[in-house]
Short mmCIF file of C-alpha atoms and ligand atoms in Angstrom, two decimals:
data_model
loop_
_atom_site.label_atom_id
_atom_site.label_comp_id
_atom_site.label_asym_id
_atom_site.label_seq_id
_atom_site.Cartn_x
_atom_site.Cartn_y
_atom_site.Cartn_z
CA UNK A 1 -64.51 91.66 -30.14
CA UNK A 2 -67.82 89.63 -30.51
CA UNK A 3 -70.66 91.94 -31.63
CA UNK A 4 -72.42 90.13 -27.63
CA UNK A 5 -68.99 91.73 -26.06
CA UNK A 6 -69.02 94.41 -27.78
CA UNK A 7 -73.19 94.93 -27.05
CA UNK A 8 -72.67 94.12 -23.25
CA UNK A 9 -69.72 96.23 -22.81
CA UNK A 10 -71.51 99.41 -23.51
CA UNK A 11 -73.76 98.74 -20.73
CA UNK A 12 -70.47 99.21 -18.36
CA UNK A 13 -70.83 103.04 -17.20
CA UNK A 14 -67.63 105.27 -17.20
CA UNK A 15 -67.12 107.91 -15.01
CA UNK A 16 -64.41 110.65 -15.00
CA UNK A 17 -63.99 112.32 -11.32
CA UNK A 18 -62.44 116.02 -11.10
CA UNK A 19 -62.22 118.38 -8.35
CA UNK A 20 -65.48 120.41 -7.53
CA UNK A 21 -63.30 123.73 -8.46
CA UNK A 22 -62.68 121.83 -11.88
CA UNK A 23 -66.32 121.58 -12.90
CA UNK A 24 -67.14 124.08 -15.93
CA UNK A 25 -69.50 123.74 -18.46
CA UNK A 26 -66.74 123.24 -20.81
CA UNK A 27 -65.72 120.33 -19.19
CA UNK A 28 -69.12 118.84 -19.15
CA UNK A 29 -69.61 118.96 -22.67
CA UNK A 30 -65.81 117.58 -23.08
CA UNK A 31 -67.19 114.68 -20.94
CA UNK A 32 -70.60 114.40 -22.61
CA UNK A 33 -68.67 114.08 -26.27
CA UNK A 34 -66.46 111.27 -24.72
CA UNK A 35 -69.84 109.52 -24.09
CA UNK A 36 -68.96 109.45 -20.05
CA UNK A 37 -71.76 108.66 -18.26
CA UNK A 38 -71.15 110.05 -14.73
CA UNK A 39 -68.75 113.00 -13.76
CA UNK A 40 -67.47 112.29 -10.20
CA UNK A 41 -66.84 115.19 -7.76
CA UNK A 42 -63.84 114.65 -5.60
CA UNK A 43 -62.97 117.41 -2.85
CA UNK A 44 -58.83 116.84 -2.56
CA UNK A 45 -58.01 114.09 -0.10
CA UNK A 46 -54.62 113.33 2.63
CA UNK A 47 -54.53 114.66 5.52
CA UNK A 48 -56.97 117.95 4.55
CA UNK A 49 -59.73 115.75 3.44
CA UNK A 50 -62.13 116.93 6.15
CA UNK A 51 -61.69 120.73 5.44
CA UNK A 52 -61.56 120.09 1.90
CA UNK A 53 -65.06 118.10 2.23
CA UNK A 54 -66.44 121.47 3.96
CA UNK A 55 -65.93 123.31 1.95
CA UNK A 56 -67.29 121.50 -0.81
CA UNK A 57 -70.66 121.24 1.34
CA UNK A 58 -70.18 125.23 1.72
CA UNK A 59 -70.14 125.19 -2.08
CA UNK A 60 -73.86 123.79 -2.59
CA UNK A 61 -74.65 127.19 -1.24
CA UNK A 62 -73.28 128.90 -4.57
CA UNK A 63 -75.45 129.62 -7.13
CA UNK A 64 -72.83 129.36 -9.87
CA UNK A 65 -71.20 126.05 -8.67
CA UNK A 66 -75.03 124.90 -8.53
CA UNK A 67 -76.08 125.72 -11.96
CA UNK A 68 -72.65 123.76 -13.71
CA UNK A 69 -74.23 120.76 -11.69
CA UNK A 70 -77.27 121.76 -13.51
CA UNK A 71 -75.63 122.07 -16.63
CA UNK A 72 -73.96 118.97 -16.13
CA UNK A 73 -77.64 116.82 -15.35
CA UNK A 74 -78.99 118.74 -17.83
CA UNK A 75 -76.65 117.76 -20.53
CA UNK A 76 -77.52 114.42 -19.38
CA UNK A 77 -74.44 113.27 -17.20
CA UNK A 78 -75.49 111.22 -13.47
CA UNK A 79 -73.44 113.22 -10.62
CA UNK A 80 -72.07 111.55 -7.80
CA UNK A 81 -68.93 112.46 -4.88
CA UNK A 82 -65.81 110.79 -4.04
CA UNK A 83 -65.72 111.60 -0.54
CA UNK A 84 -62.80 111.23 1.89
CA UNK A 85 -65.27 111.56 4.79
CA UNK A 86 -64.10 109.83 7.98
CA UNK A 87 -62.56 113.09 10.14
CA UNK A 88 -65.72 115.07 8.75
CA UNK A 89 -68.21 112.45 9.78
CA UNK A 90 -66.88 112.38 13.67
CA UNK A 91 -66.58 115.35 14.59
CA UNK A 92 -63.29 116.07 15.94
CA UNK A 93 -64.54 118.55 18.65
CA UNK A 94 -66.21 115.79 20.49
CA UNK A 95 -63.10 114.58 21.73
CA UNK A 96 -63.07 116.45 24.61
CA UNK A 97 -66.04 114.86 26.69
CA UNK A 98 -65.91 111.78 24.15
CA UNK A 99 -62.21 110.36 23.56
CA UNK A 100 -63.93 107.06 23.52
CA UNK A 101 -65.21 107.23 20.23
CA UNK A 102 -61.70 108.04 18.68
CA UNK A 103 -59.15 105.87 18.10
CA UNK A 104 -56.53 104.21 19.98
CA UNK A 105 -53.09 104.75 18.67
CA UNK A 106 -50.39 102.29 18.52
CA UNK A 107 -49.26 103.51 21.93
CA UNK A 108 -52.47 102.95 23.85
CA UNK A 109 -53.41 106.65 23.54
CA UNK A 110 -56.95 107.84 22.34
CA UNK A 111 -56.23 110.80 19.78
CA UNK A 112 -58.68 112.75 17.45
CA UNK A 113 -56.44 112.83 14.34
CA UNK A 114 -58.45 110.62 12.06
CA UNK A 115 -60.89 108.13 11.62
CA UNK A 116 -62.50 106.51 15.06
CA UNK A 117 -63.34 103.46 16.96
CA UNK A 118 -65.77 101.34 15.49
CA UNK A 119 -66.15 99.42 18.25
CA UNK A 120 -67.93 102.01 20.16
CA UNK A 121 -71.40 101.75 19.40
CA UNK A 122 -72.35 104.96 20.09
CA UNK A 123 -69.72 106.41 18.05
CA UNK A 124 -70.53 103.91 14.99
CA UNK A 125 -74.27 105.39 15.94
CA UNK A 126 -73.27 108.92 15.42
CA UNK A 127 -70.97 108.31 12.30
CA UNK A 128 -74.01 106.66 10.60
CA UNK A 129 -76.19 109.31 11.52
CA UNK A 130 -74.05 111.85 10.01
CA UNK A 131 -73.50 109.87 7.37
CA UNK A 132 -77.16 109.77 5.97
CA UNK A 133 -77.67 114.21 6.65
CA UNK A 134 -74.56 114.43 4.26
CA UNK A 135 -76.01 112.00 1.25
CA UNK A 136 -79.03 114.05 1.35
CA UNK A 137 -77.08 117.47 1.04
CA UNK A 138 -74.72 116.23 -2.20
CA UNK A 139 -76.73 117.88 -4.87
CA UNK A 140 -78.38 116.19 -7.53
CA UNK A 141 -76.31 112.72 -6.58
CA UNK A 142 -77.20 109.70 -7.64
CA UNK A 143 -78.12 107.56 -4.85
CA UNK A 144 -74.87 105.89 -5.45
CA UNK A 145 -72.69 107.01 -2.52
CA UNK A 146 -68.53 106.67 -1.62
CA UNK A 147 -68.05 108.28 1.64
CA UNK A 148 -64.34 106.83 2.12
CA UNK A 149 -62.70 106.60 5.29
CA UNK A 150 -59.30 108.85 6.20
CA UNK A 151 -56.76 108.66 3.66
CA UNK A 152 -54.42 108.03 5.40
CA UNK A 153 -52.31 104.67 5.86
CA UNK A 154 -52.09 103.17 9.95
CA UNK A 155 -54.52 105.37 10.93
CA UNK A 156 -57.13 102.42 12.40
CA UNK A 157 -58.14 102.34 15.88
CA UNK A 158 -56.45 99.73 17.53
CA UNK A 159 -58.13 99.34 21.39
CA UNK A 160 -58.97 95.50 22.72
CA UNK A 161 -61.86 95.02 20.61
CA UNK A 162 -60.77 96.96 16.85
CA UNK A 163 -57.49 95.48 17.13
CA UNK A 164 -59.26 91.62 16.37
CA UNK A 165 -60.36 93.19 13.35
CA UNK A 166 -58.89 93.53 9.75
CA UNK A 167 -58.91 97.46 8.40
CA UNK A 168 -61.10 95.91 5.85
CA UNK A 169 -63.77 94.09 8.39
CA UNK A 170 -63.37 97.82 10.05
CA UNK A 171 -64.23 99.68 7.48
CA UNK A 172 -66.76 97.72 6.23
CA UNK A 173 -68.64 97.72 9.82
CA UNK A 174 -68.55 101.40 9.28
CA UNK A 175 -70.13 101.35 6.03
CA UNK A 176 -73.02 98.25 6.87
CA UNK A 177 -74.02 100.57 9.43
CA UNK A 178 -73.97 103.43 7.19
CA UNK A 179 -75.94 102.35 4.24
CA UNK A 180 -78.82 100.88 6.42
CA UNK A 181 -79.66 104.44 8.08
CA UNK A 182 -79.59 105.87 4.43
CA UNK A 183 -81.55 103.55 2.96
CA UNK A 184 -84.05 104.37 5.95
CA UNK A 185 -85.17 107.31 3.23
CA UNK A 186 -83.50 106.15 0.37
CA UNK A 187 -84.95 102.76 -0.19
CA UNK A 188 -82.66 102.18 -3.78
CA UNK A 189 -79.15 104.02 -2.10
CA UNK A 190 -75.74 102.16 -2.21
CA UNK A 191 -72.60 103.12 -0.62
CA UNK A 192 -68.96 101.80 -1.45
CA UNK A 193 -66.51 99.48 0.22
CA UNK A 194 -63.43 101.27 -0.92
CA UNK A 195 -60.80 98.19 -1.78
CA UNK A 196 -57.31 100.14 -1.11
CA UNK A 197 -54.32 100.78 1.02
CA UNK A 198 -54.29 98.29 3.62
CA UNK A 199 -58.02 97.53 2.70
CA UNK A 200 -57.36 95.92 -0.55
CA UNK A 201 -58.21 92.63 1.13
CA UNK A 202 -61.59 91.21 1.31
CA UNK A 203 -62.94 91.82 4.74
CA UNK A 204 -62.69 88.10 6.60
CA UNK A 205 -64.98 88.30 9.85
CA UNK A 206 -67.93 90.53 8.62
CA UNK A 207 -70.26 90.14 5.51
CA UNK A 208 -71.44 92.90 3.74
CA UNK A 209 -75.08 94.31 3.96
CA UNK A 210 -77.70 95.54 1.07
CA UNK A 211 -76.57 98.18 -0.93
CA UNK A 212 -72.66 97.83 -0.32
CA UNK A 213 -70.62 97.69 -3.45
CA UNK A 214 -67.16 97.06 -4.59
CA UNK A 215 -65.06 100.43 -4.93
CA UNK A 216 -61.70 98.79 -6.73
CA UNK A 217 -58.75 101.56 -6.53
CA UNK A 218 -55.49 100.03 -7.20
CA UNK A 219 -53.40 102.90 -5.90
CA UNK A 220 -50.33 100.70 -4.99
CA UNK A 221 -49.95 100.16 -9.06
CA UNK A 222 -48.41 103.69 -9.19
CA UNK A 223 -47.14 104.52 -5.84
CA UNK A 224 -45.53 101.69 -3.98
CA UNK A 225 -41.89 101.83 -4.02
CA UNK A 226 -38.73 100.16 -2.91
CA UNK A 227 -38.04 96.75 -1.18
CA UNK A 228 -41.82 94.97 -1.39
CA UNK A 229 -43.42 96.79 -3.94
CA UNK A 230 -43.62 93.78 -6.57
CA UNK A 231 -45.09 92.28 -4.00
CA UNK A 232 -47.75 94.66 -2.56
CA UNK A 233 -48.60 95.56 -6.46
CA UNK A 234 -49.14 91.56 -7.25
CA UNK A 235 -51.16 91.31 -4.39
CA UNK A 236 -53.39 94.05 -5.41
CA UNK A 237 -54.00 92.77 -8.56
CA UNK A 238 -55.14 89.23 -7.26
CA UNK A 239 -57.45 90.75 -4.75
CA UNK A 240 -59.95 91.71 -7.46
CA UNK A 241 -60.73 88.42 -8.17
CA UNK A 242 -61.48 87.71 -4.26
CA UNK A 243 -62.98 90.77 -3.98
CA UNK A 244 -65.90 90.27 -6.59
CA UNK A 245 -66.71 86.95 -5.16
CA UNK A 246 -67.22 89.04 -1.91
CA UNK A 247 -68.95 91.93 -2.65
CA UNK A 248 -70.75 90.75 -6.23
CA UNK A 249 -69.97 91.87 -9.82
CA UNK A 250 -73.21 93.38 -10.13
CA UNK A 251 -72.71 96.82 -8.63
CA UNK A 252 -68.87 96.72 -8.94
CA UNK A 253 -66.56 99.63 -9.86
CA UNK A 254 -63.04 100.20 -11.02
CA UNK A 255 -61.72 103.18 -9.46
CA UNK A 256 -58.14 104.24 -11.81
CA UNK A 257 -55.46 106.43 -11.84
CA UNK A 258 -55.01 106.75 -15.49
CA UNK A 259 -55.94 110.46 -15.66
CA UNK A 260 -54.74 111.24 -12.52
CA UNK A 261 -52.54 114.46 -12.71
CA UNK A 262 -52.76 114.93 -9.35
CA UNK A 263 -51.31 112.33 -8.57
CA UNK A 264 -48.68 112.84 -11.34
CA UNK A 265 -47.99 116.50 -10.06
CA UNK A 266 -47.58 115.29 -6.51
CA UNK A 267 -50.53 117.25 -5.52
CA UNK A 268 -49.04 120.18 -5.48
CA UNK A 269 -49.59 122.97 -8.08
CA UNK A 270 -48.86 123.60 -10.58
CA UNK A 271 -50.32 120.83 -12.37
CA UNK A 272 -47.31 119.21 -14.34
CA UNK A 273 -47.72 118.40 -18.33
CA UNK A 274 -49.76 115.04 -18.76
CA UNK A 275 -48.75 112.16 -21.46
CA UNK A 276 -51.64 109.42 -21.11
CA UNK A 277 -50.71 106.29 -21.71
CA UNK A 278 -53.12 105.29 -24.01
CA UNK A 279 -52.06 101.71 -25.50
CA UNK A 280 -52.08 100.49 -21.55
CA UNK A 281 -54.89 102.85 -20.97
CA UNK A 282 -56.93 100.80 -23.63
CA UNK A 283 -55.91 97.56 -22.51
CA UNK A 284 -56.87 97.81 -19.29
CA UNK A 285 -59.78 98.98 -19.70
CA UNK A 286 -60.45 95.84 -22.13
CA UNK A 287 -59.26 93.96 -19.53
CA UNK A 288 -61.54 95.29 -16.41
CA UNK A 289 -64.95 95.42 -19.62
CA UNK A 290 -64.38 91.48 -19.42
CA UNK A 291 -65.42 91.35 -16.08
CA UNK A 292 -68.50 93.28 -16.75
CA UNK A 293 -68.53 95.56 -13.72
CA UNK A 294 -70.59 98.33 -13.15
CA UNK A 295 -68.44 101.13 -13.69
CA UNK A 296 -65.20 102.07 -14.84
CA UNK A 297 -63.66 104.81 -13.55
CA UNK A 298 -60.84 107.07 -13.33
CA UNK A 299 -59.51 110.17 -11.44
CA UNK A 300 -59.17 113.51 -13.96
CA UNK A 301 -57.84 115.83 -11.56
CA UNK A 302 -55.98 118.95 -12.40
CA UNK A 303 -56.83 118.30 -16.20
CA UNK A 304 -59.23 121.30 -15.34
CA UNK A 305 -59.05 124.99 -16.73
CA UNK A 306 -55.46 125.83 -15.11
CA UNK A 307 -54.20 122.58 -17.04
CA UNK A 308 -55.86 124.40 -20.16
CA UNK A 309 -54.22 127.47 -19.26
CA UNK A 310 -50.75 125.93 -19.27
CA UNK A 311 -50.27 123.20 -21.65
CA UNK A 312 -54.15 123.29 -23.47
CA UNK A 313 -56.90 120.62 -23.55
CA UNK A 314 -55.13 116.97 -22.54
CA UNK A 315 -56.11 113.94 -24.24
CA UNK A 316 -59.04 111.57 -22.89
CA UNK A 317 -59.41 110.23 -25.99
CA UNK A 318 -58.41 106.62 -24.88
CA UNK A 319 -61.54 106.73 -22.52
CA UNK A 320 -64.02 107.48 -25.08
CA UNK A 321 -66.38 105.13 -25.37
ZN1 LIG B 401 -61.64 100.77 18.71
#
């Protein structure tokens, strides 16, 4: 590596993202003495992501989970959330004198299981709204925001008007819509367009606003299976290219897996004993520092105490700085 490569790299941030009920000061200082810049808080997503994100909103009301996010900015690491937020940001009790706003199954039907129409202006309206109370109440984030859509696969609204749209140009209506009421007090904010499942690929009819950035997480890598999944995984992997020249290098981030024991344990505890890879851990990160993103990232979930508990501390070495 050129000492210019080597120079510009370390500009790239890195960012480790845990579980809120993983956060100790231990962990902080194991993240500070990797050099990480940023620890990411992630409330657990599928289909309980809206509770889960509750709760973690209920949690800014305890003084001890407070003062580790002290700890943690004190100690000199930026905070941000990973935020499933799309059932938690329409609120399913409006379905009732508002099915409208919700989306329209494949069978024609309006139903309040997740996401909503973003063709409904008034919904779009609300979601933005709500979108903007919840940046201010993430404490001490950076104004650096992901609140993701369901995550969940199929679940788009597809009436008349969202079914002439891509998941990706949906998505990313949501999120245009989003960032322009936050930045309404928060001049400098930015909020991601997360690039996975079936929104992998660039949006086509809509162009993103001011303060969107590229959220990269190439989940198919590790989970698609069976007939297609060469294919699905290739595709994934040429998208970033077509993705950057979209959304801009500048602010991009590479969301990975490669710490990801939840997703390793099948999200289920107990957490299951973790090998990193670290010769392909390395690599790719080489590979993703040559096109001088942002960030690079990775899920670190259930690495946390109980991990500890059971197998003791795993090895992050590989993402050391
Ligand atoms: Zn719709």
């Amino acid at each position: 590596m050129t000492k210019q490569s080597k120079t510009s790299s370390m500009h790239i941030k890195r960012k480790l993202i845990i579980h809120p009920e993983e956060l100790t000061g231990a962990f902080v200082d194991r993240l500070v003495s990797l050099g990480t810049d940023t620890v990411g808080i992630h409330p657990t997503g599928g289909e309980g992501a809206k509770d889960s994100l509750s709760r973690l909103v209920d949690l800014f009301e305890n003084a001890e989970f407070r003062e580790t996010l002290d700890y943690a900015a004190r100690s000199g690491l930026k905070i941000e959330y990973e935020l499933h937020a799309g059932g938690y940001l329409m609120p399913r009790e409006l379905f009732d004198i508002h099915p409208e706003y919700f989306r329209m199954n494949e069978d024609g039907e309006r139903v309040a299981d997740f996401n909503f129409c973003v063709s409904n202006d008034e919904a779009l309206e609300l979601v933005a709204d709500r979108a903007a109370l919840l940046t201010e109440r993430l404490y001490r984030s950076e104004p650096r925001y992901h609140l993701w859509l369901d995550d969940k696969k199929d679940a788009q609204c597809l009436c008349e008007k969202c079914r002439k749209l891509t998941p990706s140009d949906k998505q990313l209506i949501v999120m245009n819509k989003a960032v322009k009421k936050i930045r309404k007090r928060q001049p400098t904010a930015a909020l991601s367009y997360l690039a996975y499942f079936e929104c992998i690929n660039p949006p086509s009819m809509i162009q993103p606003e001011d303060g969107i950035f590229l959220e990269y997480a190439p989940f198919e890598k590790y989970t698609a299976k069976g007939e297609g999944a060469d294919a699905l995984i290739e595709n994934e992997r040429k998208m970033l290219g077509k993705l950057i020249d979209c959304f801009g290098k500048e602010e991009s981030e590479i969301l990975e897996y490669w710490y990801d024991n939840s997703l390793l344990s099948d999200w289920k505890y107990p957490p299951r004993k973790f090998t990193p890879n670290g010769a392909k851990i390395s690599s790719e990160i080489a590979e993703y520092e040559a096109l001088s993103p942002y960030c690079i990232s990775s899920f670190a979930c259930f690495l946390g105490k109980d991990y500890e508990a059971l197998y003791g501390e795993a090895d992050l070495s590989d993402f050391a700085k």
